[in-house]
Structures are given as structure tokens and as C-alpha cells.
Coordinates of C-alpha atoms and ligand atoms in Angstrom, one line a residue:
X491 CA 136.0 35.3 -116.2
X492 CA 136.3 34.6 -112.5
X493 CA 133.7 36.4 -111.0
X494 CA 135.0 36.0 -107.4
X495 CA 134.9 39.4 -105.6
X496 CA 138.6 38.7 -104.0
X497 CA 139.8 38.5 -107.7
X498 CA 138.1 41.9 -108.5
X499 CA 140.2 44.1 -105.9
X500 CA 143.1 42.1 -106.2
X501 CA 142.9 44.0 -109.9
X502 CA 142.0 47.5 -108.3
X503 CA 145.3 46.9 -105.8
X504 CA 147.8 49.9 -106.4
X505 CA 150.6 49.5 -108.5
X506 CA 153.1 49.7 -105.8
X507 CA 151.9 46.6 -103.2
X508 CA 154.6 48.1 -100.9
X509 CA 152.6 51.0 -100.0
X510 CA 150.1 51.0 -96.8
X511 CA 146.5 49.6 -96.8
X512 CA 146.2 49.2 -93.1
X513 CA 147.2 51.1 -90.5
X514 CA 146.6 50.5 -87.0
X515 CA 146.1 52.8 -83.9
X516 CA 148.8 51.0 -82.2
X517 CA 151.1 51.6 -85.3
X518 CA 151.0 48.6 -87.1
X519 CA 151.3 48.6 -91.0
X520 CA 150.2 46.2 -93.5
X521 CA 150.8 46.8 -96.8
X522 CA 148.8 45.7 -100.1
X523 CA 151.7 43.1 -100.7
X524 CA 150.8 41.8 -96.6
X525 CA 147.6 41.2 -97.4
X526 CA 147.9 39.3 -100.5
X527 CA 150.1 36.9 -98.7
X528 CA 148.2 36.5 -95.9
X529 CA 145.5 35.8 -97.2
X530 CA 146.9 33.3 -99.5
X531 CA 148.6 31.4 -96.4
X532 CA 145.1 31.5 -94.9
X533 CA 143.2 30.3 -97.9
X534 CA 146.0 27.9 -98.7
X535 CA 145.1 26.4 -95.0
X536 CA 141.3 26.6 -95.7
X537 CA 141.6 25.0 -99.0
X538 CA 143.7 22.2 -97.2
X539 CA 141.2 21.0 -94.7
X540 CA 139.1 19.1 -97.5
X541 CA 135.9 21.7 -96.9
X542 CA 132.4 21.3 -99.0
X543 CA 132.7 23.8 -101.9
X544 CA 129.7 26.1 -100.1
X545 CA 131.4 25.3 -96.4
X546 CA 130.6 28.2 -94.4
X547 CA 133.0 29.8 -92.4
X548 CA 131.7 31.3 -89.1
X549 CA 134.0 34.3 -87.4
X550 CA 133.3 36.2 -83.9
X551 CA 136.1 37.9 -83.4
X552 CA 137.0 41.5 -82.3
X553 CA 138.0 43.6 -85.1
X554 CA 141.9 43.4 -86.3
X555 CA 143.4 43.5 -89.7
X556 CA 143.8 39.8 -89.3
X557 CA 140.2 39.6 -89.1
X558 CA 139.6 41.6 -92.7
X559 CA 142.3 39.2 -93.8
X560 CA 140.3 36.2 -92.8
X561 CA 137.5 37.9 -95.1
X562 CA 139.4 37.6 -97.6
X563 CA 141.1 34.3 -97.3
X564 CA 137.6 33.0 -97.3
X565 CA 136.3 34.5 -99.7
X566 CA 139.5 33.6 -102.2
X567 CA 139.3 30.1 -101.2
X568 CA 135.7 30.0 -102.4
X569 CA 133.9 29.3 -99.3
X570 CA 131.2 31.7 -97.5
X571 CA 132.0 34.3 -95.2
X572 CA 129.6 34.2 -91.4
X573 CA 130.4 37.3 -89.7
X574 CA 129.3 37.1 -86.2
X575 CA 128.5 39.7 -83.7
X576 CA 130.9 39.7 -81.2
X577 CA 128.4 40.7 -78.5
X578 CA 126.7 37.1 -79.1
X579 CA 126.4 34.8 -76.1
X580 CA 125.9 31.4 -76.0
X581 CA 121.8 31.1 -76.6
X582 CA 122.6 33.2 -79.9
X583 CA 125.7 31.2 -81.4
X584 CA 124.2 28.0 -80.7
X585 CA 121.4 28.6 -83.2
X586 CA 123.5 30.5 -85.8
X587 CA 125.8 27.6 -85.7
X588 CA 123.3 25.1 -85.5
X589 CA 121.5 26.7 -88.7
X590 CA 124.0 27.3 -90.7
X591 CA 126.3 24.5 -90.0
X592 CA 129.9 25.9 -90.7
X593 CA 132.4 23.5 -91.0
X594 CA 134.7 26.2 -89.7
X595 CA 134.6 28.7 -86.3
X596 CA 136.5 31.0 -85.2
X597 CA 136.0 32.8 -82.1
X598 CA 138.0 34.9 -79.7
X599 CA 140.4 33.1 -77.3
X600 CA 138.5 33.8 -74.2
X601 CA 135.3 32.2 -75.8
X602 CA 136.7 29.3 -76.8
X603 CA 135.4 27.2 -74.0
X604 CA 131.7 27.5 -74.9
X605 CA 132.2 28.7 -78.3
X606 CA 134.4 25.4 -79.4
X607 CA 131.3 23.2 -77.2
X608 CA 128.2 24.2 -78.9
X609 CA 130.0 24.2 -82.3
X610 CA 131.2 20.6 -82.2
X611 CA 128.2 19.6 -81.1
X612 CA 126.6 20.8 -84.2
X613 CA 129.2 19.4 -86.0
X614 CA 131.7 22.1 -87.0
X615 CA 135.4 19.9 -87.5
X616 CA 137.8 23.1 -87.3
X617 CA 137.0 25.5 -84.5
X618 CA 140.3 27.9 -84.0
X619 CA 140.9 31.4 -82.5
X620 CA 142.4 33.8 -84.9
X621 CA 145.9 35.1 -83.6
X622 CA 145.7 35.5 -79.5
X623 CA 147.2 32.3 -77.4
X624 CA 145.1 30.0 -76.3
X625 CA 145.8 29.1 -72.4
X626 CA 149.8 30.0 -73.4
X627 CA 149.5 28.8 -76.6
X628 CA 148.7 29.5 -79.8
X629 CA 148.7 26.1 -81.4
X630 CA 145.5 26.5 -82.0
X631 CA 145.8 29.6 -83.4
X632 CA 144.3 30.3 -87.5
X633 CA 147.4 32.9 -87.9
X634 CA 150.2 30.4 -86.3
X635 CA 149.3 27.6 -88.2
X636 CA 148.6 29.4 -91.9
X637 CA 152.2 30.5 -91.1
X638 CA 153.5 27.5 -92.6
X639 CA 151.8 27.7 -95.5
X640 CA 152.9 29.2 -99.2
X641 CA 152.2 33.0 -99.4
X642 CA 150.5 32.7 -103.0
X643 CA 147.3 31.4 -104.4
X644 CA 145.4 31.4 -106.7
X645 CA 141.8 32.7 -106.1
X646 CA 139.5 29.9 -106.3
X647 CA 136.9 30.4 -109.8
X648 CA 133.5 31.2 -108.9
X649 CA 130.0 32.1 -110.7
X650 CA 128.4 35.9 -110.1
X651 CA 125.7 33.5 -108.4
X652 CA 127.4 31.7 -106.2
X653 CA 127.3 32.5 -102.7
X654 CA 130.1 34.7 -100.5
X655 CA 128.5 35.3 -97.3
X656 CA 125.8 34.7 -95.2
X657 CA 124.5 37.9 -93.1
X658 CA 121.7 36.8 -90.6
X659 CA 119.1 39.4 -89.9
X660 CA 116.6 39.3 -86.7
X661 CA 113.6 37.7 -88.0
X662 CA 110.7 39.9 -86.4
X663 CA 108.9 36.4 -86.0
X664 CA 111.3 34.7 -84.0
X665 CA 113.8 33.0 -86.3
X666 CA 116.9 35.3 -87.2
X667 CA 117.3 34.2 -90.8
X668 CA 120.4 33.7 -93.3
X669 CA 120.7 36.4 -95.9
X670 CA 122.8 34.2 -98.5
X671 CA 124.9 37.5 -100.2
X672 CA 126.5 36.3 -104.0
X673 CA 129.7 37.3 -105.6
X674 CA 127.9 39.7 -107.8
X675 CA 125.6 41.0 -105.8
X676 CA 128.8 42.2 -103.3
X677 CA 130.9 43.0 -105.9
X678 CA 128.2 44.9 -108.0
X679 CA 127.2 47.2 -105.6
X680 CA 130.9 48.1 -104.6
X681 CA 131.2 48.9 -107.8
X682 CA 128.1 50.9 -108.0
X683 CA 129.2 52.7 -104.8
X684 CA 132.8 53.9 -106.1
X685 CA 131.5 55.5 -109.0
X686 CA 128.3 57.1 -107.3
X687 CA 130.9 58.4 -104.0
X688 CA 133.6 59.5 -106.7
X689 CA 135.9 57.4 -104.8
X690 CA 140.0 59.0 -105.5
X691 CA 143.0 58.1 -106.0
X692 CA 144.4 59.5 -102.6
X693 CA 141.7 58.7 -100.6
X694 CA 142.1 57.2 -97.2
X695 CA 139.2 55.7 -95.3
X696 CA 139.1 56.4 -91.2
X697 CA 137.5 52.8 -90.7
X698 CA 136.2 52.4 -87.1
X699 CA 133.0 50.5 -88.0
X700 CA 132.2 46.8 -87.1
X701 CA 133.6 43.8 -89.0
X702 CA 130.4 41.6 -88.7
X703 CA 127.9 44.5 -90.3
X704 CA 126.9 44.9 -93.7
X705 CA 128.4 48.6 -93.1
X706 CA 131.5 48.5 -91.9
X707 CA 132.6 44.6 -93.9
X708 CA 130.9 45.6 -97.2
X709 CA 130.3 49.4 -97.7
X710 CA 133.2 50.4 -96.2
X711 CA 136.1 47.8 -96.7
X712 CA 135.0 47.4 -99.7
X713 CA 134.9 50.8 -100.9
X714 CA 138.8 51.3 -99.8
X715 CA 140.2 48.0 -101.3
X716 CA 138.2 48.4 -104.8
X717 CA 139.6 51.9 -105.2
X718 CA 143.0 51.0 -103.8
X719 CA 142.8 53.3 -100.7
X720 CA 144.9 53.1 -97.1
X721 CA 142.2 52.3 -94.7
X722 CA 143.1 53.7 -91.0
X723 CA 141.6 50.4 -88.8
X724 CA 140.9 51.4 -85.8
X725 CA 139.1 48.7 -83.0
X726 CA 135.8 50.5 -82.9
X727 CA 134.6 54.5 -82.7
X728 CA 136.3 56.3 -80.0
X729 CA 135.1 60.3 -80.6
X730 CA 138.6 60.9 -79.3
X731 CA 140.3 58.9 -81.1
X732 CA 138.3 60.2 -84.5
X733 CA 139.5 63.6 -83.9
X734 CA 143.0 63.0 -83.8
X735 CA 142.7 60.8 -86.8
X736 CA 140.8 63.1 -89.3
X737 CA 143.5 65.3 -90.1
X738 CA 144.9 62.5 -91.8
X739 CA 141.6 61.0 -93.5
X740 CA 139.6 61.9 -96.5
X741 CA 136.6 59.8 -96.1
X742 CA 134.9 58.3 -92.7
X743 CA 131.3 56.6 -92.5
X744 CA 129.8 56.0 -89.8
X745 CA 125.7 54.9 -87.8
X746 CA 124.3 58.3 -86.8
X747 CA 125.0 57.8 -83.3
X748 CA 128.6 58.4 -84.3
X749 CA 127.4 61.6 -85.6
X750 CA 126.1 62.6 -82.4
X751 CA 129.2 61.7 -80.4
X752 CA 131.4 63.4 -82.3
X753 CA 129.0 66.6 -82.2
X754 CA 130.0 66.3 -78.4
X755 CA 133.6 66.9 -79.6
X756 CA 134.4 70.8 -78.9
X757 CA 137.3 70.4 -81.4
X758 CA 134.9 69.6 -84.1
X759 CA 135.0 72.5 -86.8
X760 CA 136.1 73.8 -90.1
X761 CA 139.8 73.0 -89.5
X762 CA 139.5 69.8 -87.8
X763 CA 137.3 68.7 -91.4
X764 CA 139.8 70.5 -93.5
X765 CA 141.1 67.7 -95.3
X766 CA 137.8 65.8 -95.5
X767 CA 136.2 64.9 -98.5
X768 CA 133.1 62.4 -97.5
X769 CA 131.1 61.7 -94.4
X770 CA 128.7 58.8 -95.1
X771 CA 125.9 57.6 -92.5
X772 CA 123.8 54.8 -93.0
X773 CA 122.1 51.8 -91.0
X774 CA 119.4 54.0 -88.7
X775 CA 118.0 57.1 -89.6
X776 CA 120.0 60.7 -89.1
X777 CA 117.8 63.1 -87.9
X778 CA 117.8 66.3 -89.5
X779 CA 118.9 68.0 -86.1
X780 CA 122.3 66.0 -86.3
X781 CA 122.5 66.9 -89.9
X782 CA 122.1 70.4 -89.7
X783 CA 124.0 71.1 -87.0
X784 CA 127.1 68.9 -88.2
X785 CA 127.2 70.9 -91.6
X786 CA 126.7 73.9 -89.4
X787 CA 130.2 73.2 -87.1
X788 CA 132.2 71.4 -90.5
X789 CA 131.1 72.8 -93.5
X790 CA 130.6 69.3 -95.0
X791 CA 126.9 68.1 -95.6
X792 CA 126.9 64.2 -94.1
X793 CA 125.8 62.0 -97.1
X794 CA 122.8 59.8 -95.9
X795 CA 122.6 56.2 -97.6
X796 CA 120.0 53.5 -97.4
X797 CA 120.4 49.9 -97.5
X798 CA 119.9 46.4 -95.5
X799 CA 121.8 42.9 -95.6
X800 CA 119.6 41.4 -97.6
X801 CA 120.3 44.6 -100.2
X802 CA 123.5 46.0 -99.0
X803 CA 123.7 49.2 -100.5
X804 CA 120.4 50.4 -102.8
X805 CA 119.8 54.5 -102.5
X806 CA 122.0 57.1 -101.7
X807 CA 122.1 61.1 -101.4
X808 CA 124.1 62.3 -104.1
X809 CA 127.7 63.0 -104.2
X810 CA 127.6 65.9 -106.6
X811 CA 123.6 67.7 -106.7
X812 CA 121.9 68.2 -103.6
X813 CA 122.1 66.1 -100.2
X814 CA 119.0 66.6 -98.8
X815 CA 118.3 65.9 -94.9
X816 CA 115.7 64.0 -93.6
X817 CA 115.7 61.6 -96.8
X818 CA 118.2 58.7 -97.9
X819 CA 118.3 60.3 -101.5
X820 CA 118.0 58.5 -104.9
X821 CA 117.9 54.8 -106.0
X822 CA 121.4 54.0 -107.0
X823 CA 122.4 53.2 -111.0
X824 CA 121.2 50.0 -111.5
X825 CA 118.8 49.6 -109.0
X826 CA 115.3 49.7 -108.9
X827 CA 113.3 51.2 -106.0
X828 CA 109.4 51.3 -105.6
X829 CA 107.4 52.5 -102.6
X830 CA 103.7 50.8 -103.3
X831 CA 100.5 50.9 -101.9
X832 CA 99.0 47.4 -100.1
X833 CA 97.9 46.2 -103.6
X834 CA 101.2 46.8 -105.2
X835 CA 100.1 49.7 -107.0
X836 CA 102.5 52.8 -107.3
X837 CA 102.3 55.5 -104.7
X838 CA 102.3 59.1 -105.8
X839 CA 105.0 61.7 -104.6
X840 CA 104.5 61.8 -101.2
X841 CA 102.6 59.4 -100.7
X842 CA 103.5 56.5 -98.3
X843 CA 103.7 53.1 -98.7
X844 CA 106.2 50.0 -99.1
X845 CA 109.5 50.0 -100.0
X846 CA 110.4 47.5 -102.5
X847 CA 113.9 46.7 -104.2
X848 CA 115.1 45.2 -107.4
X849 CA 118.7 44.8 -108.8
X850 CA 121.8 43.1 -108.7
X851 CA 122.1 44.0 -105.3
X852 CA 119.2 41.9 -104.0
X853 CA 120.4 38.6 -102.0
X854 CA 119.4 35.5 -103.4
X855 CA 117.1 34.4 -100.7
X856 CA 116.9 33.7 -97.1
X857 CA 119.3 30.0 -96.1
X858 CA 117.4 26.6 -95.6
X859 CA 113.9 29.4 -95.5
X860 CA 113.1 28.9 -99.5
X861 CA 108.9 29.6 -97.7
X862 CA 110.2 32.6 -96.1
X863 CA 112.6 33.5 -99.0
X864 CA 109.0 33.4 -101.6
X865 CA 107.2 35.5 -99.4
X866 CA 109.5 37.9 -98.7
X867 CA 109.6 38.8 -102.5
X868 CA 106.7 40.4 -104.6
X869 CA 104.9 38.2 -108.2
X870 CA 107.5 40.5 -110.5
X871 CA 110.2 40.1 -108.4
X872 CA 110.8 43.0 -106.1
X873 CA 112.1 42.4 -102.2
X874 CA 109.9 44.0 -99.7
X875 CA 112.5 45.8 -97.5
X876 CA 109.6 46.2 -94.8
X877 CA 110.2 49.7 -94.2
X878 CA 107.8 52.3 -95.1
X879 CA 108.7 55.8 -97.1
X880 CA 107.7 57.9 -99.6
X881 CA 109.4 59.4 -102.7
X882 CA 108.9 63.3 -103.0
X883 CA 108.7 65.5 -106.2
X884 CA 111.8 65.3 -106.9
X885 CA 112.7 61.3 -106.7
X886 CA 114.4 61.8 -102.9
X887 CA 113.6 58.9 -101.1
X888 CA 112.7 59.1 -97.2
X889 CA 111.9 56.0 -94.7
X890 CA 109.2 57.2 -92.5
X891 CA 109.0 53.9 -90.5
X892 CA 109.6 50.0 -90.1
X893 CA 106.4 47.7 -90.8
X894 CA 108.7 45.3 -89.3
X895 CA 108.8 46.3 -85.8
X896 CA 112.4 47.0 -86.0
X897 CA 114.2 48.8 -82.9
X898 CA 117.9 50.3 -84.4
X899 CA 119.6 51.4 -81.3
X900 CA 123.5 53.2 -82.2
X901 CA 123.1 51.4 -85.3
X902 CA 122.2 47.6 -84.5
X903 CA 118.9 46.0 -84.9
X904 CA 116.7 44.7 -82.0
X905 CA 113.8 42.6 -82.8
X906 CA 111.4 42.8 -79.7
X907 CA 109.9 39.7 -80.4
X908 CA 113.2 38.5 -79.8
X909 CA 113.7 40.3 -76.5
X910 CA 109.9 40.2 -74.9
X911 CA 110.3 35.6 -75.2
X912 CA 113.7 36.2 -72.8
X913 CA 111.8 38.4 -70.7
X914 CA 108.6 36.0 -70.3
X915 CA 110.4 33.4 -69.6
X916 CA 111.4 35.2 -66.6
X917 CA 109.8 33.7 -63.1
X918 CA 106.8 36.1 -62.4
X919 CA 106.5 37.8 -65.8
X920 CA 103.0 37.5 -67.2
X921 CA 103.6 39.0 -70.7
X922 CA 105.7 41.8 -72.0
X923 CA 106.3 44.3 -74.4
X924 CA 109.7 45.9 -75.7
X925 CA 109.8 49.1 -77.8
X926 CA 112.1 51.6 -79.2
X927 CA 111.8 55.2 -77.6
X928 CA 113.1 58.0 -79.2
X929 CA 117.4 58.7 -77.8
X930 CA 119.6 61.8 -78.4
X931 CA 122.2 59.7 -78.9
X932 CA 121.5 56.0 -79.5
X933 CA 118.3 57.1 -82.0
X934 CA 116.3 54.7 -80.0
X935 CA 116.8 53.1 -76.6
X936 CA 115.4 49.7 -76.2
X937 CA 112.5 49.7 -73.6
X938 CA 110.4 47.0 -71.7
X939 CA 107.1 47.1 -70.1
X940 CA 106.5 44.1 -67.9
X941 CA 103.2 42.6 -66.7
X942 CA 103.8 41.1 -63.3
X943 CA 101.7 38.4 -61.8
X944 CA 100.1 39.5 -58.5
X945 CA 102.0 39.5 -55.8
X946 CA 105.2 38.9 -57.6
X947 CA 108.2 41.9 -56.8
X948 CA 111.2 42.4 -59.7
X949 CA 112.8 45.6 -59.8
X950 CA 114.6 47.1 -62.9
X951 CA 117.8 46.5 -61.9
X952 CA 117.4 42.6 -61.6
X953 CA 115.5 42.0 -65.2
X954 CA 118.5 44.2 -66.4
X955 CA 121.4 42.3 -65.1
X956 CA 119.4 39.3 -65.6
X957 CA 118.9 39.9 -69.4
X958 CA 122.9 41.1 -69.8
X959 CA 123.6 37.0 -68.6
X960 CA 122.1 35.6 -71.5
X961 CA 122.1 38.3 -74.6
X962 CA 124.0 41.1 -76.5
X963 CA 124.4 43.8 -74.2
X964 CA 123.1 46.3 -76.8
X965 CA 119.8 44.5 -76.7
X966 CA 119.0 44.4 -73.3
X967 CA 116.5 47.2 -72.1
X968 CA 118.2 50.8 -71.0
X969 CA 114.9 51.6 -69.2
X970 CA 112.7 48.6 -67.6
X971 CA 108.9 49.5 -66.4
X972 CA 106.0 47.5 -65.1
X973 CA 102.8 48.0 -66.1
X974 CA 99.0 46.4 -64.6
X975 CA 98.1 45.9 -68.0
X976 CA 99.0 46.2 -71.7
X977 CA 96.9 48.2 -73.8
X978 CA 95.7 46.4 -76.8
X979 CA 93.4 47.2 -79.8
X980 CA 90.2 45.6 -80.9
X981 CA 92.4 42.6 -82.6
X982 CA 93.8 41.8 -79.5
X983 CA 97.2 43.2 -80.6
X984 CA 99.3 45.4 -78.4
X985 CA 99.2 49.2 -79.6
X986 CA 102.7 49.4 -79.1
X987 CA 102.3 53.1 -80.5
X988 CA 100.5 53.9 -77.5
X989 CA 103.5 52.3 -75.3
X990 CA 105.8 54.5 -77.0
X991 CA 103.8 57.6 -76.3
X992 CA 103.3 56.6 -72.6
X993 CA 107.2 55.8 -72.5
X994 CA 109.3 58.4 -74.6
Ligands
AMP1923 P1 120.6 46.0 -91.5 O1 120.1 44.7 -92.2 O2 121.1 45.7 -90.2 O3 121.5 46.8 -92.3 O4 119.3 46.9 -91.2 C1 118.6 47.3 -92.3 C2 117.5 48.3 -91.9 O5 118.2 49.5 -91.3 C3 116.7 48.9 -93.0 O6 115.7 48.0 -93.4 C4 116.2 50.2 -92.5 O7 115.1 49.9 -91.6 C5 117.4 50.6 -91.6 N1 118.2 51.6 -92.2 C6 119.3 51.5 -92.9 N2 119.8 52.7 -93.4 C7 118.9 53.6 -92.9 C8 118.8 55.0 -93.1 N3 119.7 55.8 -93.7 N4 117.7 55.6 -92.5 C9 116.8 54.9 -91.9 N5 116.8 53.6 -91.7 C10 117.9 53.0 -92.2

């Protein structure tokens, strides 16, 4: 049996291919029978460049249907899927690129300069922008050329263990590494998901979640093209926009920060929810305030899920049986969830400790770190997710913290590591320290506390404007402050939980 994830919702497709998948905000259609042969014209041109069987194919562009199509081209021509975040500059590509060595890129058209530079430097033969002109034309162009190529194919055989994408997490240590995703693990856990969400036959997903996050490319494409289901594409979350799309929706997921926004909505009640059937969050924690007072305005209890990219999807409030705020819910069929103590033994109900995963969700290890990859999982086989939760009396799972360090701010990871060696680099800065203080409606807002050397004047503004030159807007620092000292403990460490207090 072909165990290639493409071939498994090319058999869950409706019966009539005529009927909508997509639909765009601008009015654009593409229907079940559009996406098939696209995405064979695209995998047809993939398969034609002469590509290494595991060739990794790298992708930073802003969300389209064209861009889900290119998922799926590459996934049906066998090769691995690098979703990239668009908000990437140059300091990040370069190392993705440089560590994972695709042999394809494709970027956006007005990034093609730099992008196209650092990638054939590394090597990469095919660098492309997906469908916009480049400079007036579009030669260059993935869409244009895969015109000219046949509308079938067929979907290229591969193992449950060979690899589909790669998903590169923040290492808290520097390094962001390669989480190298299988076949089975992806198509496992969608499976997992449609049954445990009672996915239906008339569903349609309002999909306004990123392409280049295990959320919005896995949980949520996924779930719609396994069960068949029109998926409503929209560019990215608009709380405007939302409202005037769920009268026509049955299921929408979302970060909590979405939650929040559309809380801001005065139209937001009862009626507006009628026809709902799901809300899903996931990827940062919902607090029980957002929770409470969404079922309070809707009548629909948000369903909380839990899961990483090196995990996608592994516990999950119930769909039928009680959702219960404040916690993530229960270990999905199939997998295997254990919150341990720093010896590996068991924790009680309520008692905190480790979270550790096991199950045909779990990645296959971390690209080119096999070191990294060992430590990372446990004598018998478990992941260590590095957060930190405990299970209560009735089996509900809830994540009390992040032994990683982790800042999720509206949904996306910041590793201050990461942050703190851009700003130390800085002329003037003797050491700093970045942390996540507590936002109504980001969930955390990334913070810096800088050490100055005497004598030495930066003001907020300038470390903020110079950070937004060189990385991902959503990382830079909302609030900058400057400190004499940092406090540390006994160790030497900074007692970043003290920043945090002195901060919030
Ligand atoms: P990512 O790999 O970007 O999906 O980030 C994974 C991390 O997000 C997890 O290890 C958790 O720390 C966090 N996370 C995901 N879902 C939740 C949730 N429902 N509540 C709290 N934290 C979450």
C-alpha cells in the first residue's frame, strides 16, 4: 500500500470533484477536481527537475491556495515539504537554507533578490516565486511554468517512515532545529483527529491560520481535505472578516489570541455562532477568562488541544464529554502521554512534572542533530515535550509551564536566547535578558531588559527599530527596559522569574 499522505485524501475527496474545496475572500473557487490537477502539473514539474529522492523543498510565501497546492504537489512527488515563516529575514533563511539544503526555494516575488542570493550560495539549483511576476514577468514563476505540464500523476510510492516535511522549532540553545515529520506520523494523527472532532460530511472549515505552522498546514488543512470538507481560505485572521464568514462555516480553529480578538467583536453572540459546530484553539495556552467568557457570549465551549511540531497533535479536550477550561484534555487514541517526576518516575494526580509523548505521532528525530535527537528522547522511548503539567483525577491534562524557556506571543514561539545574542551584539549592550510578560491579547508580549555599559545612551525606540531590521517582527521586544544590573541566583543564572515579576 502507498503510504503517502497525498494518496490518503486523494481517497477521502468527495464523489463529485466539481464541488468547491477552496474558496477565497476575493471569490475565487477551486474545486476538488482543481486541486488534483494542479497539483499534478506541479509535481509533474518537481519530478522533472532530476531532484534526490529526500530533496527538500523550502516555501516562504504568503498564504494562497496555490501555496496549499504546492503542499501538495510536494508531498505527491515524494519529496519533503519546508514551510517557512514568511516574517523571516535574511539572518534566519540563510541558516534554514544553509541546514537543510533544499534543492528547491520558493519565495515571494519581492524577496527574490536576497532570497534567490543566500540560497544559491548554499547550493539550492531551482529558486522560483510561486505565481506573482517577477519584475513584469513571470517566467520565473512555479505556477506559469507547471502550466505546461500534464494535469495527472500519479502519486509517487512512499514508506509510513519516510519523511514529508521538515518543521524547524527554536532551539532554546541557540540552534533552531529540523523536526523531520513522516508520512505516518502526518497522516496518523489526521486520522486520529477526524474521528476524535467527529469531523461531517457538510462541514466547512473557516481557515484563516498560517501555512508554515504545524496548526494551520497540518491540523487544520488536513482535517478538511481528509474528511472531504470546503475550506473558506482566507489570507490571515481579520476579526472582521471572521464575523462575516461564520454564518457560512461550521468549524474554525484558531491561537488564543484569535479568541480574544474576536471577543472584541460586539456582533459576537448566539446568532452569529448559530451554524457553528467546532471552535478549536491550540498552540499557546487559553486562559480560562477567554474561555468562559466566549461560551458565555456563543454558547459554544472552545475545544482546547495540545500539541508541538515535533508531535503535531497528541491530547485534546473531548468532542463529546466534558471540555474543561484551564486544561488541554486527554491523550488522544493511540497516544501515550506521561507527566514524570526528574527520575522518570510517574507523577500522581496533580502532581507536576514532565510531559513526555509516545505514539505514531512522535517525529522521527531532529535533521543532521542525531546527539540532540538521543537526548531529546527518554531510555523507553518517550519525547520530552519540555513543558511541565500535571494530570488531575480525572485524566485532564494541564501545561502549567515551559522548562524550555519558551515565549508564545499570538501564537508563535520566541526563544530568548535567540533574541538576547541580537541584542548583545548591539554597540553598548553589556548583557541582556528577554522574557515573556503576561498580554490580554497576545498571551505574552516579548520583553527585554538591557544592561548598558556606563556612559553609553540607547533609548527603546532605537533597539526596537533596530531589532525589526534584522528579525521577525513578531519577535522583536513590545516593551524595551534598561536595567543597572541583572539579578541572578547563587548559580550565576539569571532569575528570570524575578524579571518577570519586576516587568508584568
Ligand atoms: P509549536 O512547535 O510551535 O507548535 O509549539 C509547541 C509548544 O506550544 C508546546 O510545546 C507548548 O509549549 C505550546 N502549546 C501548544 N498548545 C498549547 C496549549 N493548548 N496550551 C498551552 N501551550 C500549548
Amino acid at each position: 500500500m502507498n503510504a503517502n499522505l497525498y494518496a490518503l485524501f486523494a481517497s477521502h475527496f468527495p464523489e463529485d470533484k466539481s464541488s468547491c474545496c477552496m474558496e477565497t475572500h476575493d471569490g475565487r473557487y477551486y474545486s476538488w477536481d482543481d486541486v488534483e490537477r494542479a497539483s499534478a502539473k506541479m509535481a509533474n514539474l518537481l519530478a522533472g527537475l532530476g531532484l534526490q529522492p529526500d530533496a527538500r523543498v523550502a516555501v516562504q510565501v504568503e498564504k494562497s491556495p496555490e501555496a496549499l497546492i504546492l503542499y501538495l504537489a510536494t508531498i505527491r512527488a515524494g519529496y519533503v515539504y519546508l514551510p517557512l515563516n514568511t516574517a523571516y529575514r535574511a539572518s534566519e533563511i540563510s541558516y534554514f537554507i544553509e541546514d537543510a539544503e533544499p534543492e528547491v526555494v520558493v519565495c515571494s516575488p519581492q524577496n527574490f533578490g536576497w532570497v534567490a542570493q543566500i540560497a544559491f550560495k548554499a547550493g539550492t539549483k531551482h529558486v522560483y516565486t510561486l505565481d506573482a511576476p517577477l519584475e513584469g514577468r513571470n517566467s520565473g514563476s512555479l505556477l506559469n511554468r507547471a502550466m505546461a505540464y500534464a494535469d495527472t500523476f500519479r502519486t509517487v510510492h512512499k514508506e509510513p517512515e519516510d519523511m514529508a516535511a521538515i518543521l524547524y522549532t527554536s532551539g532554546t540553545t541557540g540552534r533552531s532545529k529540523g523536526a523531520m515529520l513522516t508520512h505516518d506520523n502526518l497522516s496518523s494523527n489526521a486520522l486520529v483527529l477526524k474521528e476524535a472532532w467527529h469531523w461531517q460530511k457538510n462541514d466547512v472549515l473557516l481557515h484563516t491560520l498560517p501555512l508554515f505552522h504545524v496548526h494551520g498546514l497540518f491540523v487544520a488543512s488536513h482535517g478538511a481535505l481528509l474528511n472531504g470538507s470546503k475550506m473558506i481560505f482566507l489570507p490571515k485572521f481579520d476579526a472582521a472578516q471572521v464575523m462575516r464568514y461564520l454564518p457560512r462555516t461550521t468549524v474554525f480553529m484558531g491561537v488564543p489570541t484569535y479568541y480574544v480578538r474576536l471577543l472584541q467583536e460586539p456582533g459576537l453572540d448566539q446568532d452569529a455562532c448559530a451554524g457553528m459546530r467546532l471552535f478549536v484553539s491550540g498552540s499557546a495556552p487559553l486562559l480560562l477568562d477567554t474561555f468562559s467568557e466566549f461560551t458565555r457570549r456563543t454558547g459554544h465551549t472552545i475545544l482546547e488541544r495540545y500539541g508541538m511540531s515535533e508531535t503535531t497533535m497528541q491530547v485534546s479536550n473531548p468532542y463529546t464529554g466534558k471540555r474543561k477550561g484551564g486544561t488541554v484534555g486527554l491523550p488522544l487514541p493511540g497516544v501515550d502521554v506521561r507527566v514524570v517526576k526528574a527520575d522518570n518516575a510517574a507523577c500522581a494526580a496533580d502532581e507536576i512534572g514532565d510531559i513526555q509523548v509516545k505514539g505514531p505521532n512522535v517525529f522521527k528525530g531532529y535533521w543532521r542533530m542525531p546527539e540532540k535527537t538521543a537526548e531529546e528522547f527518554t531510555a523507553d522511548g518517550y519525547f520530552r515535550t519540555g513543558d511541565v503539567g500535571r494530570f488531575d483525577t480525572d485524566g485532564y491534562l494541564s501545561i502549567v509551564g515551559r522548562s524550555k524557556d519558551l515565549i508564545i506571543t499570538g501564537g508563535y514561539n520566541v526563544y530568548p536566547k535567540e533574541i538576547e545574542s541580537f541584542i548583545d551584539e548591539m554597540p553598548g549592550v553589556v548583557e541582556s535578558a528577554v522574557i515573556g510578560v503576561p498580554h490580554a491579547e497576545f498571551g505574552e508580549a516579548v520583553t527585554a531588559v538591557i544592561v548598558l555599559k556606563p556612559g553609553v545612551q540607547l533609548s527603546e525606540a532605537g533597539v526596537i527599530a533596530t531589532l525589526k531590521a534584522g528579525i521577525a517582527n513578531f519577535k522583536v521586544p513590545k516593551r524595551v527596559h534598561f536595567a543597572e544590573e541583572l539579578p541572578r541566583n547563587t548559580m550565576g543564572k539569571v532569575q528570570k522569574n524575578v524579571l518577570r515579576e519586576l516587568y508584568q
